[in-house]
PDB file of C-alpha atoms in Angstrom:
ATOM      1  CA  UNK E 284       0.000   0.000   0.000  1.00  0.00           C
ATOM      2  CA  UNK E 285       1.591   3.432  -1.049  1.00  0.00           C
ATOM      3  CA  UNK E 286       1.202   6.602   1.254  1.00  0.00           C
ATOM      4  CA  UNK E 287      -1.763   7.904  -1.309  1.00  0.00           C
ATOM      5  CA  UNK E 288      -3.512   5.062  -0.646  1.00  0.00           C
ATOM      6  CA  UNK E 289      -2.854   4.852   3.723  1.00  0.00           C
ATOM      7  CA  UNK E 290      -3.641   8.722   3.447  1.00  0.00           C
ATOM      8  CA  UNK E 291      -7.076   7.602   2.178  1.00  0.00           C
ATOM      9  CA  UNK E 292      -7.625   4.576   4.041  1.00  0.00           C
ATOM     10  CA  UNK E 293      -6.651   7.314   7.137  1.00  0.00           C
ATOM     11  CA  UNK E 294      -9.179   9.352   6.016  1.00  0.00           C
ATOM     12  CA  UNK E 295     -11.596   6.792   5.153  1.00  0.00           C
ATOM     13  CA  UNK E 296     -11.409   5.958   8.790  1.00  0.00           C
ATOM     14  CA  UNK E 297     -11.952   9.253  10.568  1.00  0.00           C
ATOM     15  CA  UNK E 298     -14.876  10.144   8.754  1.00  0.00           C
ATOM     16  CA  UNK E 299     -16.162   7.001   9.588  1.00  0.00           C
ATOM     17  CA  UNK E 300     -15.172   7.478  13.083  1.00  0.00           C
ATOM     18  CA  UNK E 301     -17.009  10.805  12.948  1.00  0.00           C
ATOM     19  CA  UNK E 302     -20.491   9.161  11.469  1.00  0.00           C
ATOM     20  CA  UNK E 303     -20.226   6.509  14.388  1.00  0.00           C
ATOM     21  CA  UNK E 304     -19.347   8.873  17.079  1.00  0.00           C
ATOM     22  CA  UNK E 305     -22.122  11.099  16.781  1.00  0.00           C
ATOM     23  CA  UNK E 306     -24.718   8.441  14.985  1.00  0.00           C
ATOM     24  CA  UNK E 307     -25.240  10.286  11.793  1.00  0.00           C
ATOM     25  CA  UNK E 308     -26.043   8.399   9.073  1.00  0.00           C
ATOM     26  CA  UNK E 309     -23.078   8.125   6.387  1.00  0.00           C
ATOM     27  CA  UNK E 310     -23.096  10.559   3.017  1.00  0.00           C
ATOM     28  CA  UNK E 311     -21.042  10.675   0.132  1.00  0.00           C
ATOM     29  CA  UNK E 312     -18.177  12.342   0.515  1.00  0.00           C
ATOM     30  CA  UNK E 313     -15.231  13.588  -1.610  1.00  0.00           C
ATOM     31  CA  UNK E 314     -11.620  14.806   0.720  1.00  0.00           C
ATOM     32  CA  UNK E 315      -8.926  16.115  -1.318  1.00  0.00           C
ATOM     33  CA  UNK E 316      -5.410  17.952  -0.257  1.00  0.00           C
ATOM     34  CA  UNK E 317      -4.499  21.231  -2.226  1.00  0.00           C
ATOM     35  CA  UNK E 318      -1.682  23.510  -2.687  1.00  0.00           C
ATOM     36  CA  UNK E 319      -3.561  26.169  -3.342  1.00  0.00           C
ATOM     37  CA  UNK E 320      -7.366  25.936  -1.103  1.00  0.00           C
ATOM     38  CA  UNK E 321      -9.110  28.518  -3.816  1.00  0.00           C
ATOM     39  CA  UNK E 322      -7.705  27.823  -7.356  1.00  0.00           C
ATOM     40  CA  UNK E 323      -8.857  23.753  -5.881  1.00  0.00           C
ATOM     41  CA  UNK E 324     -12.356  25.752  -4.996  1.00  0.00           C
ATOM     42  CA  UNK E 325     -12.861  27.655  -8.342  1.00  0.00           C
ATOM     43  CA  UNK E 326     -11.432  24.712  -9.895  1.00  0.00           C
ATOM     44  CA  UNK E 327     -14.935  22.698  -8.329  1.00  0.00           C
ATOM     45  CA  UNK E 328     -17.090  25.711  -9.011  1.00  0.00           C
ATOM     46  CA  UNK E 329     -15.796  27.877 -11.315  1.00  0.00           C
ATOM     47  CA  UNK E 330     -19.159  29.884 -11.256  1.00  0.00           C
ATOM     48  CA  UNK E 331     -18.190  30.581  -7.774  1.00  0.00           C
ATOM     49  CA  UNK E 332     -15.618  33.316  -9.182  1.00  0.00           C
ATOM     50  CA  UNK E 333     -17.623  36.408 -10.078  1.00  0.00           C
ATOM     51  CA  UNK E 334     -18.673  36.223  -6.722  1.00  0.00           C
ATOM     52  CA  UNK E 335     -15.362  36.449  -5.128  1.00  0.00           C
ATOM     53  CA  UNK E 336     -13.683  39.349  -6.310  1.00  0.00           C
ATOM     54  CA  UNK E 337     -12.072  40.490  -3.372  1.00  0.00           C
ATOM     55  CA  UNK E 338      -9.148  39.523  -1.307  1.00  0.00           C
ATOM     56  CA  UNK E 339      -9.471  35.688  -0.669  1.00  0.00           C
ATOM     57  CA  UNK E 340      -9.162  34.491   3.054  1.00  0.00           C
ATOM     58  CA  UNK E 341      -7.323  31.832   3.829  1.00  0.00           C
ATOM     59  CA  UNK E 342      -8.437  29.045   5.359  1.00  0.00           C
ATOM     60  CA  UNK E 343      -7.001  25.899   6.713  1.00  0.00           C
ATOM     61  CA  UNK E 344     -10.049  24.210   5.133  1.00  0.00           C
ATOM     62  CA  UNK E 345     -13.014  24.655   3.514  1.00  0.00           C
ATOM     63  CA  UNK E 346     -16.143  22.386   2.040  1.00  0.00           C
ATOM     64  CA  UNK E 347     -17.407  22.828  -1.901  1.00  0.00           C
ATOM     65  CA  UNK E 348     -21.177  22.688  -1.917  1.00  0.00           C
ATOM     66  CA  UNK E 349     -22.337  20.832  -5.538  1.00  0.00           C
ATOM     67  CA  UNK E 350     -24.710  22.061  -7.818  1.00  0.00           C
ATOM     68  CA  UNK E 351     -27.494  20.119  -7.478  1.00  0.00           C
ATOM     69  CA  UNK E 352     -28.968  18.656  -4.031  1.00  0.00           C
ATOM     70  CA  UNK E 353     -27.847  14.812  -5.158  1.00  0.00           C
ATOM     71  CA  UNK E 354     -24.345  15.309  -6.062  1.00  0.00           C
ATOM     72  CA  UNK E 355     -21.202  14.869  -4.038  1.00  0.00           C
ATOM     73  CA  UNK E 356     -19.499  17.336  -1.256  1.00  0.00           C
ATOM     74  CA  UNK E 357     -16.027  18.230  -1.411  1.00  0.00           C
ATOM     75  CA  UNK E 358     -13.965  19.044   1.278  1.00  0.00           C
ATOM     76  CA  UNK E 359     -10.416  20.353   0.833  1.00  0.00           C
ATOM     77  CA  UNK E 360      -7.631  20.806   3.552  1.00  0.00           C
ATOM     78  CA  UNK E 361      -4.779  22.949   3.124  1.00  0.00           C
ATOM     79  CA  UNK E 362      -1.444  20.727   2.066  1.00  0.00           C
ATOM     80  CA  UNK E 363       1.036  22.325   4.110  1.00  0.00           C
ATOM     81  CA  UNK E 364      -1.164  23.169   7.199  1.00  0.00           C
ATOM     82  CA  UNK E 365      -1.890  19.360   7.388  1.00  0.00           C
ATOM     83  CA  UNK E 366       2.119  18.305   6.923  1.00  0.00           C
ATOM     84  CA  UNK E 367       2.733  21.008   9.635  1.00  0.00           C
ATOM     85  CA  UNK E 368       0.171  19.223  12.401  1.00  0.00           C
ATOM     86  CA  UNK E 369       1.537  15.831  11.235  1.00  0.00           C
ATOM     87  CA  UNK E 370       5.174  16.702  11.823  1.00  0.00           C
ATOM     88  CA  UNK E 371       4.257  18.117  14.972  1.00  0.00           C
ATOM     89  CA  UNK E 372       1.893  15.482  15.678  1.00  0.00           C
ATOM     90  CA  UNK E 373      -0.883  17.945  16.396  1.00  0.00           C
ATOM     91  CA  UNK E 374      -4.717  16.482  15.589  1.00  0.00           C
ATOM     92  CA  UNK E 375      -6.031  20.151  14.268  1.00  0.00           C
ATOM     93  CA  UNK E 376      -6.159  18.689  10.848  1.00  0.00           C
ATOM     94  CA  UNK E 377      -8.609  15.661  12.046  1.00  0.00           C
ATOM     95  CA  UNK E 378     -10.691  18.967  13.901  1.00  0.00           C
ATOM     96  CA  UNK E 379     -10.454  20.926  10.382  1.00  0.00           C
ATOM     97  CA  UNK E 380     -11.962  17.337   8.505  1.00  0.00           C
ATOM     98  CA  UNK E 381     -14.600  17.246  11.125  1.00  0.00           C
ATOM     99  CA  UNK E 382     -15.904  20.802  11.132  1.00  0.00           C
ATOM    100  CA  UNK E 383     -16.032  21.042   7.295  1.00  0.00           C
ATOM    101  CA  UNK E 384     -17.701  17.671   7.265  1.00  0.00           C
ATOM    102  CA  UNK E 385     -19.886  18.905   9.643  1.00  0.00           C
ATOM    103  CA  UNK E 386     -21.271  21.563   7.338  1.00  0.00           C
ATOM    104  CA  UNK E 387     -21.517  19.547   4.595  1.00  0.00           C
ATOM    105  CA  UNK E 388     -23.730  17.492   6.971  1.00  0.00           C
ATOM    106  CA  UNK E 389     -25.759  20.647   7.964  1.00  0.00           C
ATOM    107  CA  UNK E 390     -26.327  22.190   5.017  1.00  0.00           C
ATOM    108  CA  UNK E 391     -27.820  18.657   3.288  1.00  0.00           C
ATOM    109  CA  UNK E 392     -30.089  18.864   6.192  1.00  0.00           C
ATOM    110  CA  UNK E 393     -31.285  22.566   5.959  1.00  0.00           C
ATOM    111  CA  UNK E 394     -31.239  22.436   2.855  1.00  0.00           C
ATOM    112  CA  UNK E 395     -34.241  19.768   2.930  1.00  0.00           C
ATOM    113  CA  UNK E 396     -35.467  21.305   5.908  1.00  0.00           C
ATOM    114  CA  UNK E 397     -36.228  24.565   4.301  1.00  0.00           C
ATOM    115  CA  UNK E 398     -36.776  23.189   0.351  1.00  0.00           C
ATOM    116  CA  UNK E 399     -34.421  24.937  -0.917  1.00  0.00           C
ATOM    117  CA  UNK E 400     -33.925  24.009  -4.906  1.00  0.00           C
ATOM    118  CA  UNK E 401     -30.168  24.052  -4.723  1.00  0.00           C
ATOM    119  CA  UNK E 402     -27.236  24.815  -1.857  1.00  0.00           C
ATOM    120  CA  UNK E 403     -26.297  28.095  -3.479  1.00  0.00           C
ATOM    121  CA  UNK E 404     -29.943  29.627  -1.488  1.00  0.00           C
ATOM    122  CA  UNK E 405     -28.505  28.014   1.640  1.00  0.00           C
ATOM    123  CA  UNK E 406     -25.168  29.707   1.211  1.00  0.00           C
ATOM    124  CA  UNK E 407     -26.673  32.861   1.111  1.00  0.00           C
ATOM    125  CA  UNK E 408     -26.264  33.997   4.223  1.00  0.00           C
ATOM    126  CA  UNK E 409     -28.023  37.084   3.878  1.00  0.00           C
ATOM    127  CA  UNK E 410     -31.331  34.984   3.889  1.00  0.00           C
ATOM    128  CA  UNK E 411     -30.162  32.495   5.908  1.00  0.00           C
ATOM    129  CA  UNK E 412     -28.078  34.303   8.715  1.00  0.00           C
ATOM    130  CA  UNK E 413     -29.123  32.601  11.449  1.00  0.00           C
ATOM    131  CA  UNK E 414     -28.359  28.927   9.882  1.00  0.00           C
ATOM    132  CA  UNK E 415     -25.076  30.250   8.876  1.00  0.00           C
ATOM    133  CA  UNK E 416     -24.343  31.066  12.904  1.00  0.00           C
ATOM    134  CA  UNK E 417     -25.983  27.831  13.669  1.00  0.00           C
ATOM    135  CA  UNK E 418     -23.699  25.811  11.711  1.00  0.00           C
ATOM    136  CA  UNK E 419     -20.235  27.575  12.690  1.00  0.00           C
ATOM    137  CA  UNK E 420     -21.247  27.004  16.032  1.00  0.00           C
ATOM    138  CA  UNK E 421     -22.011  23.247  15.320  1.00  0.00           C
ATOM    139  CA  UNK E 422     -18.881  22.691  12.923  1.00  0.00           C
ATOM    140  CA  UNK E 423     -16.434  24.034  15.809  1.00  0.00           C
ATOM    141  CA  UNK E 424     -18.689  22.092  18.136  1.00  0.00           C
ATOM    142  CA  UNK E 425     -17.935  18.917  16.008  1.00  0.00           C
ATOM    143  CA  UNK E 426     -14.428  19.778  14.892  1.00  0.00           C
ATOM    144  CA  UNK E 427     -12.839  20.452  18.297  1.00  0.00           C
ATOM    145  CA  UNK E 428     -14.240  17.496  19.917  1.00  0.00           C
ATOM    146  CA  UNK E 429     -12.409  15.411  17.855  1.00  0.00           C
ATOM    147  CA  UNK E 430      -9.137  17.177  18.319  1.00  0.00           C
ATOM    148  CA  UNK E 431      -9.164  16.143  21.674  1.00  0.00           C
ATOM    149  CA  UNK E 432     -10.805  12.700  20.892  1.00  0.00           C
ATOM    150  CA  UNK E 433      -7.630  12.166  18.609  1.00  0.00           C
ATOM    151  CA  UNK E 434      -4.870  13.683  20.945  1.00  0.00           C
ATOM    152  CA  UNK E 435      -6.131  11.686  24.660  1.00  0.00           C
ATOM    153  CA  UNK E 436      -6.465   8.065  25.599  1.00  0.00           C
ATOM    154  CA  UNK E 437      -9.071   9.668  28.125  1.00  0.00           C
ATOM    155  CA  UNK E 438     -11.302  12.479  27.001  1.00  0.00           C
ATOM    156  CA  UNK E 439     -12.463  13.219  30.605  1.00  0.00           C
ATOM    157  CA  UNK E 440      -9.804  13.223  32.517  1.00  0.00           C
ATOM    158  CA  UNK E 441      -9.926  16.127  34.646  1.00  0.00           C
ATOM    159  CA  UNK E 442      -5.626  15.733  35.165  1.00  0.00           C
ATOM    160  CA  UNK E 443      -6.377  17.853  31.278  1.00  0.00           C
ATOM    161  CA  UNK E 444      -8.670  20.954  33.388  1.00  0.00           C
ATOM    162  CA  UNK E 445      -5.628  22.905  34.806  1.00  0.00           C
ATOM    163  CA  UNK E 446      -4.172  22.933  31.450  1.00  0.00           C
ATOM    164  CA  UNK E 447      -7.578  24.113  29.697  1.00  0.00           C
ATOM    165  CA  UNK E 448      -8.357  26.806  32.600  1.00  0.00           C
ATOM    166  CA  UNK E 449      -4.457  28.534  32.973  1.00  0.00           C
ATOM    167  CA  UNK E 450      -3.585  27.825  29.113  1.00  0.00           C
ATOM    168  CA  UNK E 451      -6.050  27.127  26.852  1.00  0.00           C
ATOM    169  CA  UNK E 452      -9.181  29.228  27.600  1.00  0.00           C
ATOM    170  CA  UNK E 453      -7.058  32.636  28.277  1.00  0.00           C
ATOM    171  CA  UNK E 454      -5.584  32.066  24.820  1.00  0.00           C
ATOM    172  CA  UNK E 455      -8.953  31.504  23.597  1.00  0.00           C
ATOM    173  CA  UNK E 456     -10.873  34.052  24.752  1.00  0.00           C
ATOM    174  CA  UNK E 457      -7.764  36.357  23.905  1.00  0.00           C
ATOM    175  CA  UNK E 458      -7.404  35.098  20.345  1.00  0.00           C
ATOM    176  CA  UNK E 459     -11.622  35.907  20.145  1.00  0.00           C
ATOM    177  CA  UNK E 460     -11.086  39.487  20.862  1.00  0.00           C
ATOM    178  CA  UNK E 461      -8.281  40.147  18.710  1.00  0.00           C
ATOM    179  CA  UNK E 462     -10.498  38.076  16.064  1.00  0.00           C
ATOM    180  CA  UNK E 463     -13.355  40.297  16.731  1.00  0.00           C
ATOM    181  CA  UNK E 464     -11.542  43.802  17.373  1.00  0.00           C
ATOM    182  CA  UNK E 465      -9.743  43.274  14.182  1.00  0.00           C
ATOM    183  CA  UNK E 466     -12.862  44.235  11.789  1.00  0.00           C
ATOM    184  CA  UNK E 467     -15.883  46.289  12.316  1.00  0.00           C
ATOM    185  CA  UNK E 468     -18.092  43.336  10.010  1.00  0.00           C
ATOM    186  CA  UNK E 469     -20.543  41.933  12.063  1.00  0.00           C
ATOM    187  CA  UNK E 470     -20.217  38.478  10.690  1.00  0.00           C
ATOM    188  CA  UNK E 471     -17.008  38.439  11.075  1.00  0.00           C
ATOM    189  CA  UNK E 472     -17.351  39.247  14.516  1.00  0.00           C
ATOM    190  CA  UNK E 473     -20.433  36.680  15.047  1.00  0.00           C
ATOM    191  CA  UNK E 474     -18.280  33.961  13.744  1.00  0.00           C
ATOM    192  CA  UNK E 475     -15.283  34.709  15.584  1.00  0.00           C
ATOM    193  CA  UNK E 476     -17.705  34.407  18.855  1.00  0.00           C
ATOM    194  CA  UNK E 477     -20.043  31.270  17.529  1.00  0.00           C
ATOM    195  CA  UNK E 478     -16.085  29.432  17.505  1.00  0.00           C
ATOM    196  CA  UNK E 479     -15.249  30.317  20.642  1.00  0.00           C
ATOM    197  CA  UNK E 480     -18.734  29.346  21.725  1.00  0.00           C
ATOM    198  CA  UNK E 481     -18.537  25.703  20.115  1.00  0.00           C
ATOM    199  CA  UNK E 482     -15.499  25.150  21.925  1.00  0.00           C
ATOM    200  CA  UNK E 483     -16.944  26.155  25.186  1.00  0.00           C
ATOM    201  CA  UNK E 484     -19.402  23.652  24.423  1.00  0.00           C
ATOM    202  CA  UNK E 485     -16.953  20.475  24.188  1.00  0.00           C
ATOM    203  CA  UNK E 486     -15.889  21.956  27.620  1.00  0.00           C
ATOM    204  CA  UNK E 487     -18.614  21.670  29.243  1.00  0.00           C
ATOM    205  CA  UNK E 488     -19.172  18.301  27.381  1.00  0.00           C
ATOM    206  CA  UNK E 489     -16.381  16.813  29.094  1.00  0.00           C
ATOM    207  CA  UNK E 490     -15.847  18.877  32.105  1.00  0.00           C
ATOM    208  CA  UNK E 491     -19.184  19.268  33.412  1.00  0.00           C
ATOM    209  CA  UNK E 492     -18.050  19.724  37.033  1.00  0.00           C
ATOM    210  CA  UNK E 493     -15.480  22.026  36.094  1.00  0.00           C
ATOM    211  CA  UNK E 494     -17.631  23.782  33.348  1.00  0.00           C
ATOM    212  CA  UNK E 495     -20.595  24.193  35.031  1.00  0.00           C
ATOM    213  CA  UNK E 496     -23.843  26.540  34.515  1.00  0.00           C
ATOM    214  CA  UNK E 497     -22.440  29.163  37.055  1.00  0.00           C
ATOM    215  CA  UNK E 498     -18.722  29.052  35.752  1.00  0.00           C
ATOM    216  CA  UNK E 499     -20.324  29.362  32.013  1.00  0.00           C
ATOM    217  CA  UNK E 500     -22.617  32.446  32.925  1.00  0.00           C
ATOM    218  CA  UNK E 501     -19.871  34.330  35.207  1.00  0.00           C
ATOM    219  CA  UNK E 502     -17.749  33.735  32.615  1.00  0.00           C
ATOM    220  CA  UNK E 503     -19.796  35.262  29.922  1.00  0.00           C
ATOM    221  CA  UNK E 504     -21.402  37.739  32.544  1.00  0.00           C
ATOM    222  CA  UNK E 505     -19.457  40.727  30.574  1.00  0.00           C
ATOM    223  CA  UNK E 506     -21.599  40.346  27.850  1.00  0.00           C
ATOM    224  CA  UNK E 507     -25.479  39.127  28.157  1.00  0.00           C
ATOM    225  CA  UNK E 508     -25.759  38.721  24.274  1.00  0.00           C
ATOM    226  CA  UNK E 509     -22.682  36.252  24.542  1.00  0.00           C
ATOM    227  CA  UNK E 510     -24.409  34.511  27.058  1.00  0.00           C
ATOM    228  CA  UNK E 511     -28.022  33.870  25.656  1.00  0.00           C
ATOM    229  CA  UNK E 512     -26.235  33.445  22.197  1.00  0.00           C
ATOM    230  CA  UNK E 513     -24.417  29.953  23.826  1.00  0.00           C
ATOM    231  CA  UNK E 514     -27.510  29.463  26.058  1.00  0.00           C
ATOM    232  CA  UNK E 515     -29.209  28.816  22.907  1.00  0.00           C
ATOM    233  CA  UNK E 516     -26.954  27.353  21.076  1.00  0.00           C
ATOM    234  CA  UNK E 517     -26.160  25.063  23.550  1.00  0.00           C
ATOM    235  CA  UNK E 518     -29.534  23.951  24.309  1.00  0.00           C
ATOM    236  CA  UNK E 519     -31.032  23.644  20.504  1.00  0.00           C
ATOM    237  CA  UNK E 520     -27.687  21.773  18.603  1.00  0.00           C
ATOM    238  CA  UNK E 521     -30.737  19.678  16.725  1.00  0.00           C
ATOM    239  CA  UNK E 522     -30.968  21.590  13.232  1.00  0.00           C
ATOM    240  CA  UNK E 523     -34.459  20.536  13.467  1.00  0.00           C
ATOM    241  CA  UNK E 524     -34.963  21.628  16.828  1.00  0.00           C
ATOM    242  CA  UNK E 525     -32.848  24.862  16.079  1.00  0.00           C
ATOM    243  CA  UNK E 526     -34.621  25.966  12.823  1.00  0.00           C
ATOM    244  CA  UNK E 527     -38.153  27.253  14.565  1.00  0.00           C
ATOM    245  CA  UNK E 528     -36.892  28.886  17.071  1.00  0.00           C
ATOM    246  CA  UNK E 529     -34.325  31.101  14.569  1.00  0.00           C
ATOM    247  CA  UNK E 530     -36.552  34.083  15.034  1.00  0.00           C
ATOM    248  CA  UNK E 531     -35.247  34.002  18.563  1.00  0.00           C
ATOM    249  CA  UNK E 532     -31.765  33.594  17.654  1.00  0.00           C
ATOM    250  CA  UNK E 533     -32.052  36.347  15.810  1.00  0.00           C
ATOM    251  CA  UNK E 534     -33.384  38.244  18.452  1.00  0.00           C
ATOM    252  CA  UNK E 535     -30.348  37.693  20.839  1.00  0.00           C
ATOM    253  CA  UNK E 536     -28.033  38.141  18.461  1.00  0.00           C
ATOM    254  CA  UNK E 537     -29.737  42.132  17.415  1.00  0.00           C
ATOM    255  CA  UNK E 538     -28.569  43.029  20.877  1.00  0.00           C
ATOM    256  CA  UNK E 539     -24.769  43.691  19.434  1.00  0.00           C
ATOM    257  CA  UNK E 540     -25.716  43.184  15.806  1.00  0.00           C
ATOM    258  CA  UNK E 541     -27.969  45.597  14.732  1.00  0.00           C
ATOM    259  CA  UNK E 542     -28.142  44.536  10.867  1.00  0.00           C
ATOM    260  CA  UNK E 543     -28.113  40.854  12.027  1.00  0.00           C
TER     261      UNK E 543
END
């Protein structure tokens, strides 16, 4: 067996991984490794382009939505970001997989949920906002769980808390306001929060002693928005669940975002 084909037997495996894990039921899927993220993108959809005539972002990762509701996903990682966290034997690349799997997932779903004739409506986020926050949220959710599922023998073991609390969470919470200071776009801000939010989640996931409903809320008690934002979030991660109450969503999130 050649490295291609371990590479995509590896692969093979963690997406399987992540259908068993969280019981979803299994989707075609199509992972690929480029040099360059966008020209692999435009590449996909070239009819993407007009649409993207400013400065490109980069992005470690990033999923291709299909034409048409029955084709195939694509999700492409970054080459040399996923060499990088091999050599150093970091799992972000398995997290990066996850989330953009994890939209793929969601937008097949909302897409049925709210009939839409093709996933270019659903990627409009200026109709569809509040599924767009939904999702980050649920990708990073997703994504970060299974950084840590790939990097300890024992997910809950509190021994990992100090580390989280003194190291991880201050870095966090710094690298969110530098994230959302750096731009006066309100999604940009939203998403840089909904991350930070999904990650919160996992904590509490694992930790719940540790990360529990008082911690959460004084740690969020700056900001009451921030706080109903993961309140809800938290409490409605069934797309299903999470699609009729949007209007509430929306709501919470008008409180900082007034063109949200």
């Amino acid at each position: 067996m050649d490295s291609n084909d371990k590479l995509s037997q590896l692969m093979n495996n963690i997406i399987a991984d992540y259908f068993a894990t969280f019981n979803y039921e299994p989707f075609n899927l199509s992972l690929t490794f480029a040099e360059d993220i966008w020209k692999a993108y435009f590449d996909l959809r070239p009819d993407h382009r007009a649409q993207r005539r400013n400065q490109l972002p980069a992005f470690n990762g990033t999923v291709v939505a299909p034409k048409t509701l029955d084709d195939t996903f694509t999700v492409i990682i970054d080459k040399q970001y996923f060499i990088d966290d091999v050599n150093a034997r970091r799992a972000s690349w398995i997290g990066t997989v996850v989330h953009e799997t994890t939209h793929a997932r969601d937008y097949k779903e909302y897409a049925h949920l709210v009939g839409a004739s093709d996933y270019d409506e659903v990627l409009d986020t200026n109709k569809h906002r509040m599924f767009q926050l939904w999702t980050e949220f649920n990708s990073k959710r997703h994504g970060y769980y299974f950084v840590r599922k790939y990097s300890f023998d024992n997910l809950s073991d509190v021994a990992q808390v100090p580390d989280i609390m003194n190291i991880e969470l201050p870095g966090q919470i710094a690298n969110m306001t530098v994230n959302y200071n750096s731009t006066t776009d309100g999604w940009e801000q939203i998403y840089a929060v909904s991350q930070f939010l999904g990650r919160l989640a996992v904590w509490e996931d694992l930790f719940p002693k540790q990360f529990n409903s008082g911690f959460i809320e004084t740690l969020l008690s700056a900001n009451d928005w921030m706080a109903d934002m993961y309140r809800f979030l938290n409490t409605h991660r069934e797309l299903s669940k999470a699609i009729n109450n949007f209007a509430k969503l929306r709501k919470i999130v008008r409180c900082n975002f007034q063109g949200a």
